[in-house]
Amino acid sequence: MSRIQKRFDQLKAENRAALVTFIMAGDPDRAACQAVLNGLPAAGADLIELGMPFTDPMADGLAIQLAGQRALAAGGSLKATLELVAAFRKTDQETPIILMGYYNPIYAWGPEKFAADAALAGVDGLIIVDLPPEEAGELVPYLRAAAMDFIVLTTPTSDDSRLPVVLANASGFVYYVSIAGVTGTGSATQTAIAEAVARIHRHTDLPVCVGFGIRTPDQAAEVARAAEGAVVGSAIVSVLAEQGPAQALALVESLAAGVRAARK
Amino acid sequence: MQSLNTYRAGPDERGHFGIFGGRYVAETLMPLILEVEKAYASAKADPAFEAEFRELLAQYVGRPNPLYFARRLTEAFGGAKIFLKREDLNHTGAHKINNCIGQILLARRMGKKRIIAETGAGQHGVATATVCALFGLQCVIYMGSTDIERQMPNVYRMKLLGAEVKPVTSGAATLKDAMNDALRDWVSNVHDTYYLIGTVAGPHPYPAMVRDFQSVIGEEVRVQILAQEGRLPDSLVACIGGGSNAMGLFHPFLDEPSVRIIGVEAAGHGLDKLHAASLTGGKPGVLHGNRTYLLQDADGQIAEAHSISAGLDYPGIGPEHSWLHDSGRVEYVSIKDDEAVQAFQHCTRLEGIIPALESSHAIAHAAKIAPALPKDHLMVINLSGRGDKDVSTIAKALGDIHLGGLV
Ligand SMILES: Cc1ncc(COP(=O)(O)O)c(C=O)c1O
């Protein structure tokens, strides 16, 4: 059984949702990023999304754009990203890691080889922002062969006719992007999120994690009542940039407390 | 390389030209991209849409513009007979307006109220602001702050036309970065906004749609050269940023084997230094919605391009050009900043026509090859735009001594 599936089974048994945390690989530099990454599980992260830095992050707002620029300036690359994961796996065999980013660095690596290399490093799944189902055929078979999950993005624009097309490739969990927008901007209402998650569940049994616009423990708790997971990215990335690793991990602890209290 | 029966059949139904093209966009945009595709297919089949497009091209843009025999350039080059397709005489001063007329009619047909666009040289921004004024639609233009500085007259024109110009400061603050921010805006405003892309790039159907609207250039050239010279041209030369003026000129001639077709990229400071020649110096990758040749490093990070000409300063190229490159039908060459500046001066002094710095790249390449060609060789250069916008860049490039010589 995959780490992702195992983790969601376990959370289901505990009757709680997952806290999914996003940081950018190599931000602010490799050593500091490794320390934060290694500290995330103890701070309460149930799954980890690790951003693959890219020069042109077209679906990201300022916080994550800047994180990518810091990472690249400090020597970040796809190779360095896999090395961060491999080092993390020396001490943690349980926490799922999902790489999130854009397709070109993977295409440059070679999709087939990358799937194998990422699996070897200990990556559990990929989220590729600019690879919709229309183009995903050039990557997904290689992920399957490497026993990795392809986590699809569904959005407020994915209506009932579009959802089956998007979900056809899905495994692991389904990411619901709760606003039509870039990362780190507005937040959706609780009602809208609950409706959307229910709608997605009419099409799939996979867990649904909701992201975009979740910044506080209260917001995370609200989402944790409606979905199988709450994803927090820009807020953590901003605190890491402005206040440092200790404060970023402290934020993760408070978010985790929010998520864990939500269904009790 | 094997030659095909036709080079004009692409893209396939998924928007691919061979391995190039496609729809590599965020899921949030996919339903909208599919809607644009459907709307364009229905517009294309609607004679009323075509009639309105042609009417506006005639009455508003001023088409057909001349295919002008450039006698003094011909004499100076001393070989091929040089013709200039005068896109600079269009309303707003460049070929960009052809595409804007087509897409604004489509946006109106789709019921969109807000138009966004990216611009490099500002010619596409001006053309977009113009058609938005004409149709009473809200207009937001993304423009890199580097380009705002070097194309100031166009920034004022856009503002006068009622557009909001949003400066983009990320990256090198040029066309690529403007396109990133335009895509971010679109993701955030999917419900009321139409993205009016200015070149033959972006996700399907844009490369094919923009090509179709710009093909009026080549269609006119065919009629004009047959009337003026009684036969097809021997060669076509056009500059390439994203590749829309070039594709507009080339496409109607792709299946004429006797016509030699040459696209001119910007070699900036030189191919071993900073440049914008994606086909010559790049490799296939995925950016801004399509797979195409891109300037990038081994990690797949996109490189900063450089060209003195803001409209060519882009690390990618339209996917159909990538396909025409690999299939061997079109030759792609490159011209450096200083060569373009020299051609700019030549054209200005000899013909009394101030060409855009973009178009000057095409003239510069013609200057290289025309002398060795026979006197009955008919060469058509796309004069894609006028150069008024570039006067301050030229003054800076020539410096005081040369400028003294100019006045
Ligand atoms: C006059 C002119 N020519 C050419 C270009 C390059 O664009 P494309 O390659 O799409 O024709 C521009 C772009 O701004 C332009 O203004």
XYZ file of C-alpha atoms and ligand atoms in Angstrom:
687
model
C 0.000 0.000 0.000
C 1.301 3.505 -0.846
C 2.347 5.905 1.879
C -0.419 8.276 0.832
C -3.145 5.670 1.066
C -1.776 4.375 4.356
C -1.753 7.878 5.806
C -5.362 8.598 4.816
C -6.519 5.212 6.132
C -4.855 5.967 9.424
C -6.403 9.456 9.627
C -9.811 8.014 8.844
C -9.413 5.642 11.764
C -8.569 8.637 13.947
C -11.579 10.492 12.522
C -9.634 13.551 11.587
C -8.462 15.373 8.509
C -4.918 15.806 7.252
C -2.813 18.898 7.547
C -0.947 19.195 4.257
C 1.878 21.708 4.306
C 3.651 23.294 1.349
C 7.185 24.609 1.332
C 9.449 25.403 -1.620
C 12.420 23.096 -2.107
C 15.625 25.026 -1.439
C 13.953 28.061 0.141
C 15.627 30.061 1.635
C 18.636 27.827 1.035
C 19.270 24.107 0.997
C 20.337 23.626 4.626
C 17.533 25.714 6.122
C 14.982 24.032 3.868
C 16.200 20.579 4.881
C 15.849 21.536 8.551
C 12.280 22.790 8.064
C 11.371 19.768 5.938
C 12.708 17.358 8.536
C 10.873 19.250 11.275
C 7.460 19.245 9.590
C 6.192 15.821 10.734
C 6.942 16.531 14.401
C 5.232 19.919 14.054
C 2.097 18.121 12.896
C 2.223 17.950 9.110
C 0.504 14.775 7.925
C 1.516 15.099 4.286
C 4.154 17.330 2.734
C 3.989 19.157 -0.551
C 7.411 20.217 -1.719
C 7.481 22.884 -4.409
C 9.816 22.374 -7.351
C 11.252 25.843 -8.043
C 10.578 27.214 -11.526
C 11.417 30.520 -13.157
C 7.892 31.097 -14.451
C 5.294 29.991 -11.904
C 2.217 31.163 -13.788
C -0.347 29.979 -11.236
C 1.380 31.343 -8.153
C 0.949 34.567 -6.265
C 3.772 36.694 -4.928
C 4.711 34.688 -1.797
C 5.406 31.470 -3.703
C 6.916 33.305 -6.678
C 9.452 34.866 -4.315
C 10.093 31.536 -2.589
C 10.948 29.999 -5.961
C 13.251 32.902 -6.809
C 15.056 32.563 -3.462
C 15.458 28.832 -3.998
C 16.821 29.221 -7.532
C 19.168 32.004 -6.435
C 20.492 29.680 -3.707
C 21.204 26.946 -6.256
C 17.874 25.141 -6.162
C 17.084 22.686 -8.959
C 15.099 19.555 -9.594
C 18.144 17.476 -8.700
C 18.569 19.327 -5.411
C 14.854 18.803 -4.738
C 15.201 15.029 -5.054
C 18.257 15.143 -2.793
C 16.233 16.948 -0.114
C 13.640 14.187 -0.287
C 16.246 11.422 -0.158
C 17.826 12.999 2.933
C 14.393 13.342 4.581
C 13.681 9.672 3.934
C 16.714 8.668 6.021
C 14.779 9.667 9.137
C 11.134 9.443 8.032
C 9.643 6.512 6.124
C 6.009 7.331 6.905
C 5.170 10.886 5.869
C 4.092 11.139 2.238
C 5.888 13.684 0.091
C 4.270 15.123 -2.999
C 6.244 17.271 -5.403
C 4.310 20.217 -6.800
C 5.307 22.468 -9.652
C 5.430 23.022 -13.384
C 6.099 20.610 -16.195
C 9.134 21.997 -18.000
C 11.850 20.909 -15.523
C 10.380 17.391 -15.582
C 10.183 17.428 -19.364
C 13.823 18.545 -19.503
C 14.795 15.675 -17.149
C 12.818 13.190 -19.223
C 9.404 12.142 -17.829
C 10.151 8.417 -17.736
C 13.514 8.788 -16.058
C 12.186 11.410 -13.680
C 9.368 9.161 -12.497
C 11.867 6.426 -11.692
C 14.386 8.774 -10.066
C 11.742 10.525 -7.966
C 10.308 7.226 -6.747
C 13.803 6.105 -5.817
C 14.368 9.300 -3.820
C 11.184 8.590 -1.865
C 8.637 10.807 -3.595
C 5.050 9.521 -3.408
C 3.232 11.637 -5.935
C 3.294 14.627 -8.258
C 1.070 17.652 -8.732
C 1.834 19.344 -12.045
C 0.009 22.633 -12.344
C 0.269 23.035 -16.108
C -0.436 19.450 -17.148
C -4.213 19.162 -17.573
C -5.781 15.808 -18.539
C -5.514 16.792 -22.222
C -1.703 16.533 -21.957
C -1.182 14.278 -18.930
C -0.839 11.150 -21.055
C 2.819 11.921 -21.609
C 3.617 11.586 -17.891
C 0.990 9.521 -16.075
C 1.901 6.073 -17.464
C 5.472 6.532 -16.195
C 4.210 7.528 -12.755
C 2.023 4.429 -12.659
C 4.984 2.272 -13.637
C 6.961 3.784 -10.763
C 4.023 3.270 -8.344
C 3.647 7.012 -7.852
C 0.414 8.932 -7.582
C -0.741 11.645 -9.964
C -2.652 14.083 -7.814
C -5.077 16.032 -9.956
C -6.264 19.586 -9.403
C -9.953 20.326 -9.464
C -11.171 23.907 -9.347
C -14.338 25.975 -9.074
C -14.464 25.802 -12.882
C -14.501 21.987 -12.917
C -18.208 21.364 -13.446
C -19.967 18.006 -13.438
C -19.101 17.399 -17.080
C -15.439 18.316 -16.589
C -14.861 16.447 -13.307
C -14.891 12.922 -14.769
C -12.290 13.978 -17.371
C -10.024 15.356 -14.658
C -10.574 12.505 -12.222
C -9.854 9.828 -14.815
C -6.129 10.196 -14.074
C -6.455 10.678 -10.330
C -4.908 8.586 -7.598
C -3.688 9.237 -4.050
C -6.001 12.133 -3.286
C -7.761 14.927 -5.109
C -6.622 18.499 -4.642
C -9.458 21.039 -4.670
C -8.232 24.528 -5.537
C -10.906 26.455 -3.684
C -10.726 29.724 -5.579
C -10.348 30.629 -9.229
C -7.080 32.429 -8.762
C -3.402 32.165 -7.951
C -1.906 30.973 -4.661
C -1.833 33.290 -1.687
C -4.789 35.480 -2.590
C -8.464 35.189 -1.579
C -10.316 32.537 0.399
C -13.501 30.677 -0.470
C -16.461 30.596 1.914
C -17.033 27.560 4.087
C -20.324 26.864 2.299
C -18.723 26.968 -1.119
C -15.975 24.593 0.013
C -18.407 22.125 1.579
C -20.547 22.116 -1.576
C -17.564 21.612 -3.837
C -16.147 18.759 -1.752
C -19.527 17.036 -1.698
C -19.759 17.410 -5.467
C -16.294 15.919 -5.990
C -17.217 13.041 -3.694
C -20.151 12.229 -5.948
C -17.523 11.444 -8.590
C -14.760 9.755 -6.576
C -13.964 7.865 -3.390
C -10.493 9.389 -3.156
C -9.777 11.736 -0.240
C -10.210 15.426 -1.075
C -7.751 18.026 0.215
C -8.619 21.687 -0.067
C -6.077 24.418 -0.645
C -5.621 28.090 -1.663
C -6.438 30.844 0.822
C -6.062 28.856 4.064
C -3.857 30.899 6.396
C -5.019 30.473 10.013
C -5.689 27.560 12.405
C -9.398 28.543 12.421
C -9.626 28.417 8.632
C -7.762 25.106 8.605
C -10.166 23.718 11.203
C -13.197 24.809 9.163
C -11.846 23.085 6.073
C -10.956 20.005 8.124
C -14.656 19.628 8.956
C -15.623 19.582 5.274
C -12.770 17.667 3.626
C -10.149 14.988 4.203
C -7.365 17.519 4.278
C -6.437 21.194 4.479
C -3.470 22.457 2.471
C -1.516 25.480 3.701
C 1.215 26.988 1.531
C 1.660 30.738 1.148
C 1.138 31.432 4.862
C 3.946 29.052 5.885
C 6.209 30.232 3.082
C 5.668 33.882 4.103
C 6.426 33.235 7.777
C 9.528 31.273 6.812
C 10.720 34.229 4.721
C 9.841 36.951 7.191
C 10.442 35.310 10.589
C 12.524 32.183 10.016
C 12.329 28.392 10.373
C 11.348 28.234 14.051
C 8.353 30.500 13.535
C 7.335 28.620 10.388
C 7.294 25.345 12.311
C 5.416 27.068 15.157
C 2.748 28.093 12.640
C 2.537 24.469 11.454
C 2.023 23.372 15.089
C -0.866 25.763 15.561
C -2.401 24.788 12.213
C -2.115 21.136 13.219
C -3.814 21.852 16.529
C -6.652 23.498 14.604
C -7.043 20.569 12.236
C -6.822 17.970 15.026
C -9.456 19.696 17.152
C -11.862 20.128 14.248
C -13.783 16.885 14.370
C -13.551 16.130 18.086
C 14.221 15.311 -44.510
C 11.025 13.919 -45.965
C 8.782 16.516 -47.564
C 5.064 16.510 -46.866
C 2.095 16.867 -49.211
C 0.950 19.874 -47.254
C 2.393 22.078 -44.570
C -0.902 23.837 -43.990
C -2.977 21.119 -42.327
C -1.978 21.684 -38.702
C -2.783 21.673 -35.917
C -4.516 18.373 -35.158
C -7.743 18.395 -33.151
C -5.779 18.531 -29.901
C -3.872 21.576 -31.019
C -0.604 19.815 -31.764
C 1.787 20.591 -34.615
C 3.817 17.376 -34.469
C 5.179 17.331 -30.918
C 4.642 21.092 -30.545
C 1.667 23.152 -29.369
C -0.966 21.677 -27.073
C -2.751 23.081 -24.027
C -0.422 23.148 -21.033
C -2.439 25.374 -18.730
C -3.773 25.272 -15.182
C -6.998 23.297 -14.790
C -8.825 26.478 -13.762
C -8.341 27.739 -17.318
C -9.094 24.530 -19.201
C -12.882 24.901 -19.428
C -12.399 28.450 -20.686
C -9.763 27.402 -23.228
C -12.181 24.761 -24.513
C -14.893 27.434 -24.693
C -12.626 29.734 -26.729
C -11.887 26.834 -29.069
C -15.567 26.093 -29.560
C -16.473 29.740 -30.022
C -13.705 30.206 -32.583
C -14.772 27.118 -34.522
C -18.318 28.417 -34.710
C -17.174 31.938 -35.660
C -14.944 30.555 -38.379
C -17.907 28.757 -39.903
C -20.105 31.856 -39.733
C -20.069 33.996 -42.919
C -21.342 36.997 -40.926
C -18.272 36.847 -38.670
C -15.964 36.687 -41.672
C -17.802 39.560 -43.349
C -17.525 41.811 -40.294
C -13.826 40.948 -39.937
C -13.144 41.827 -43.581
C -15.212 45.017 -43.358
C -13.243 46.258 -40.337
C -9.931 45.352 -41.974
C -10.922 47.462 -44.969
C -12.660 50.402 -43.324
C -10.877 50.656 -39.973
C -7.412 49.143 -40.448
C -7.039 50.449 -44.019
C -6.374 47.176 -45.819
C -5.157 46.174 -48.235
C -1.918 48.013 -47.550
C 0.583 48.294 -50.411
C 3.176 45.782 -51.514
C 5.722 48.483 -52.188
C 8.621 48.029 -54.598
C 11.595 49.466 -52.693
C 13.681 50.786 -55.577
C 16.464 52.402 -53.564
C 16.936 49.469 -51.166
C 17.024 47.211 -54.224
C 19.716 49.375 -55.791
C 21.685 49.555 -52.556
C 21.618 45.794 -52.067
C 22.463 45.300 -55.735
C 20.701 41.984 -56.264
C 17.185 40.729 -55.607
C 14.191 42.940 -56.275
C 12.949 44.061 -52.837
C 9.296 44.529 -51.958
C 8.072 45.762 -48.602
C 4.687 44.610 -47.334
C 3.531 47.774 -45.638
C 1.969 46.598 -42.367
C 3.411 49.803 -40.894
C 0.665 51.689 -42.724
C -2.104 49.907 -40.854
C -4.087 51.858 -38.298
C -1.994 51.809 -35.078
C 1.186 51.170 -37.069
C 1.778 47.433 -37.079
C 0.376 44.056 -38.107
C -0.859 43.465 -34.542
C -4.218 45.132 -35.259
C -5.243 42.383 -37.742
C -5.328 39.819 -34.964
C -6.920 42.218 -32.498
C -9.855 42.873 -34.814
C -10.479 39.142 -35.151
C -10.189 38.373 -31.460
C -12.242 41.334 -30.266
C -15.094 40.145 -32.487
C -14.721 36.716 -30.898
C -14.640 38.140 -27.353
C -17.817 40.108 -28.084
C -19.437 36.991 -29.518
C -18.550 35.157 -26.277
C -20.106 37.935 -24.210
C -16.861 38.879 -22.435
C -16.707 42.358 -20.936
C -13.096 42.652 -19.850
C -10.062 42.218 -22.098
C -6.510 41.550 -20.946
C -3.339 41.364 -23.012
C 0.428 41.203 -22.694
C 2.680 43.466 -24.685
C 6.384 43.797 -25.376
C 6.949 46.607 -27.852
C 3.566 48.006 -26.907
C 2.240 47.568 -30.450
C -0.029 44.737 -29.414
C -1.026 46.684 -26.308
C -1.909 49.722 -28.412
C -3.829 47.602 -30.908
C -5.732 45.893 -28.094
C -6.501 49.192 -26.359
C -7.684 50.514 -29.726
C -10.178 47.748 -30.420
C -11.378 47.916 -26.802
C -12.069 51.630 -27.283
C -13.869 50.822 -30.525
C -16.084 48.214 -28.874
C -16.434 49.891 -25.470
C -14.766 47.100 -23.484
C -12.604 47.364 -20.364
C -8.917 46.876 -21.158
C -5.975 45.874 -18.945
C -2.492 45.582 -20.459
C 0.443 43.818 -18.776
C 3.814 45.222 -19.733
C 7.273 44.604 -18.275
C 8.775 47.667 -16.604
C 11.896 47.352 -18.791
C 9.667 47.599 -21.844
C 7.632 50.464 -20.373
C 10.856 52.424 -20.218
C 12.012 51.680 -23.757
C 8.595 52.021 -25.410
C 7.209 55.017 -23.543
C 5.274 56.556 -26.465
C 3.195 53.389 -26.712
C 2.480 53.436 -22.971
C 0.962 56.918 -23.337
C -1.017 55.835 -26.362
C -2.536 52.920 -24.431
C -3.468 55.184 -21.541
C -4.993 57.766 -23.863
C -7.074 54.978 -25.394
C -8.473 54.222 -21.950
C -6.480 51.107 -21.055
C -4.975 50.411 -17.674
C -1.276 49.564 -18.071
C -0.022 47.277 -15.311
C 3.769 47.291 -14.924
C 5.347 43.875 -14.356
C 8.573 43.786 -12.347
C 9.325 40.060 -12.010
C 12.187 38.420 -13.943
C 13.796 40.675 -16.527
C 10.502 42.603 -16.624
C 9.955 41.959 -20.332
C 7.454 40.117 -22.531
C 7.745 36.685 -20.858
C 7.011 38.188 -17.460
C 4.102 40.197 -18.843
C 2.642 36.972 -20.205
C 3.000 35.288 -16.800
C 1.071 38.084 -15.128
C -1.600 38.126 -17.830
C -2.111 34.377 -17.254
C -2.352 34.995 -13.492
C -4.982 37.645 -14.108
C -6.928 35.277 -16.364
C -6.913 32.465 -13.782
C -8.274 34.975 -11.272
C -10.970 36.416 -13.558
C -12.139 33.465 -15.622
C -15.781 34.428 -15.635
C -15.793 37.796 -17.371
C -12.362 38.079 -18.945
C -11.013 37.308 -22.404
C -7.251 37.009 -22.883
C -6.327 38.565 -26.207
C -2.950 36.938 -26.914
C -0.823 38.960 -29.319
C 1.118 36.324 -31.168
C 0.936 32.761 -32.502
C 1.760 31.286 -29.090
C -0.121 30.247 -25.962
C -2.451 27.258 -25.596
C -4.479 25.904 -28.508
C -6.501 27.428 -30.211
C -4.490 30.665 -30.013
C -1.565 29.725 -32.306
C -3.925 28.605 -35.068
C -6.440 31.396 -34.502
C -3.880 34.212 -34.522
C -2.302 32.690 -37.637
C -5.674 32.621 -39.367
C -6.346 36.287 -38.578
C -2.833 37.314 -39.667
C -2.939 35.264 -42.870
C -4.540 38.257 -44.554
C -0.945 39.514 -44.947
C 0.164 36.613 -47.127
C -3.144 36.421 -48.966
C -2.780 40.050 -50.021
C 0.848 39.569 -51.015
C -0.137 36.727 -53.312
C -2.741 38.825 -55.109
C -0.494 41.894 -55.242
C 2.641 40.217 -56.537
C 0.650 38.375 -59.182
C -0.822 41.701 -60.285
C 2.499 43.566 -60.150
C 4.924 40.926 -61.392
C 2.736 38.216 -62.863
C 4.200 35.478 -60.692
C 4.777 34.286 -57.149
C 7.628 35.704 -55.089
C 10.899 33.786 -54.882
C 11.468 34.478 -51.226
C 9.732 35.791 -48.103
C 11.539 37.297 -45.130
C 9.978 38.211 -41.790
C 11.134 38.849 -38.234
C 10.058 36.591 -35.398
C 9.209 37.422 -31.823
C 6.383 35.013 -31.131
C 6.035 34.714 -34.879
C 2.673 36.209 -35.842
C 3.686 38.602 -38.606
C 5.899 35.877 -40.038
C 3.213 33.208 -39.861
C 0.685 35.588 -41.412
C 2.980 36.146 -44.385
C 4.249 32.548 -44.660
C 1.173 30.407 -44.195
C -0.533 31.061 -47.545
C 2.763 30.146 -49.303
C 3.820 27.064 -47.336
C 2.669 24.694 -50.062
C 4.416 26.614 -52.859
C 7.712 24.739 -53.133
C 9.253 27.457 -55.318
C 8.955 30.022 -52.543
C 11.928 30.166 -50.195
C 10.755 31.167 -46.716
C 13.000 32.711 -44.081
C 12.217 33.643 -40.474
C 14.581 36.006 -38.670
C 15.065 35.714 -34.930
C 16.840 38.232 -32.730
C 20.468 37.334 -31.990
C 20.751 40.200 -29.474
C 24.376 40.690 -28.448
C 25.315 37.484 -30.319
C 24.376 33.823 -30.185
C 27.170 33.092 -27.720
C 25.921 35.922 -25.460
C 22.452 37.154 -24.479
C 19.965 36.738 -27.327
C 16.380 35.814 -28.176
C 16.889 33.178 -30.897
C 14.848 30.270 -29.510
C 15.123 28.013 -32.561
C 18.829 28.551 -33.041
C 19.812 28.502 -29.374
C 17.016 26.688 -27.546
C 15.485 23.256 -27.216
C 11.908 21.986 -26.952
C 10.142 22.676 -23.668
C 6.805 23.737 -22.206
C 5.909 27.323 -21.333
C 2.884 29.584 -21.567
C 0.517 26.863 -22.614
C 2.467 25.155 -25.392
C 5.428 23.003 -26.218
C 7.930 24.817 -28.377
C 11.616 25.701 -28.659
C 12.669 27.644 -25.574
C 15.815 29.238 -24.265
C 16.444 27.277 -21.095
C 19.137 25.716 -18.957
C 19.757 22.007 -18.342
C 17.362 22.098 -15.349
C 14.507 23.332 -17.542
C 14.612 26.805 -16.052
C 13.681 29.424 -18.636
C 16.507 31.764 -19.612
C 16.187 35.510 -19.924
C 16.152 36.589 -23.529
C 17.699 39.764 -24.832
C 16.999 41.841 -27.890
C 17.278 45.579 -28.480
C 13.801 45.169 -29.908
C 11.182 44.740 -27.190
C 8.849 42.887 -29.547
C 11.415 40.146 -30.178
C 12.667 39.902 -26.593
C 11.041 36.564 -25.747
C 12.675 33.171 -24.955
C 10.063 31.176 -26.903
C 8.420 31.091 -30.326
C 5.051 29.981 -31.645
C 4.746 26.165 -31.839
C 3.971 26.069 -35.552
C 7.331 27.707 -36.249
C 9.024 24.996 -34.169
C 7.302 22.430 -36.325
C 8.173 24.211 -39.585
C 11.760 24.379 -38.346
C 11.991 20.681 -37.579
C 10.212 19.711 -40.785
C 12.683 21.849 -42.720
C 10.108 23.853 -44.689
C 11.182 27.228 -43.316
C 14.751 28.466 -42.777
C 15.404 30.253 -39.522
C 18.298 32.645 -39.143
C 19.188 35.379 -36.688
C 20.294 38.998 -36.727
C 22.155 40.896 -34.019
C 21.170 44.174 -32.368
C 23.764 46.245 -34.204
C 22.871 44.738 -37.576
C 19.224 45.625 -36.974
C 20.116 49.183 -36.015
C 22.106 49.532 -39.219
C 19.210 48.217 -41.308
C 16.891 50.619 -39.512
C 19.074 53.509 -40.653
C 19.334 52.163 -44.190
C 15.624 51.848 -44.665
C 14.968 55.236 -43.110
C 17.532 57.081 -45.211
C 17.001 55.271 -48.490
C 13.248 54.846 -48.555
C 11.967 57.525 -46.188
C 10.305 54.785 -44.189
C 11.122 54.458 -40.481
C 10.737 50.718 -39.780
C 10.108 49.147 -36.382
C 13.255 47.702 -34.819
C 11.533 44.317 -35.031
C 11.033 44.627 -38.793
C 14.589 45.955 -39.125
C 15.810 42.462 -38.313
C 14.097 41.176 -41.459
C 15.571 44.008 -43.536
C 19.026 43.269 -42.117
C 18.852 39.663 -43.201
C 17.628 40.672 -46.646
C 20.652 42.980 -46.863
C 22.874 39.978 -46.236
C 21.428 37.645 -48.859
C 19.968 39.947 -51.519
C 23.301 41.040 -53.063
C 24.150 37.494 -54.141
C 20.714 36.834 -55.666
C 19.847 37.462 -59.323
C 18.156 40.736 -60.271
C 14.939 38.973 -61.231
C 14.610 37.336 -57.805
C 11.467 38.686 -56.146
C 11.937 39.097 -52.396
C 9.129 40.172 -50.085
C 10.089 41.588 -46.681
C 7.364 41.993 -44.105
C 7.591 45.526 -42.817
C 5.617 44.515 -39.768
C 5.457 47.942 -38.145
C 6.619 51.517 -38.078
C 9.516 52.655 -35.953
C 8.337 55.880 -34.320
C 8.162 54.005 -31.011
C 11.863 53.102 -31.299
C 13.359 56.517 -31.854
C 14.685 56.892 -28.287
C 16.156 53.361 -28.305
C 17.902 54.134 -31.584
C 19.233 57.426 -30.282
C 20.673 55.610 -27.280
C 22.161 52.827 -29.427
C 23.826 55.228 -31.860
C 25.200 57.530 -29.189
C 26.092 61.181 -29.639
C 28.578 60.866 -32.495
C 26.298 58.878 -34.759
C 23.270 60.840 -33.727
C 25.166 63.944 -34.783
C 25.525 62.302 -38.154
C 21.839 61.577 -38.357
C 20.599 65.147 -37.920
C 6.254 45.788 -35.394
C 6.404 44.439 -34.766
N 6.901 43.431 -35.493
C 7.054 42.196 -34.964
C 6.729 41.928 -33.665
C 6.997 40.551 -33.138
O 5.848 39.798 -32.961
P 5.465 38.616 -33.940
O 6.666 37.762 -34.083
O 4.346 37.944 -33.283
O 5.082 39.215 -35.238
C 6.197 42.948 -32.867
C 5.841 42.685 -31.469
O 5.634 43.513 -30.671
C 6.032 44.229 -33.433
O 5.541 45.244 -32.717
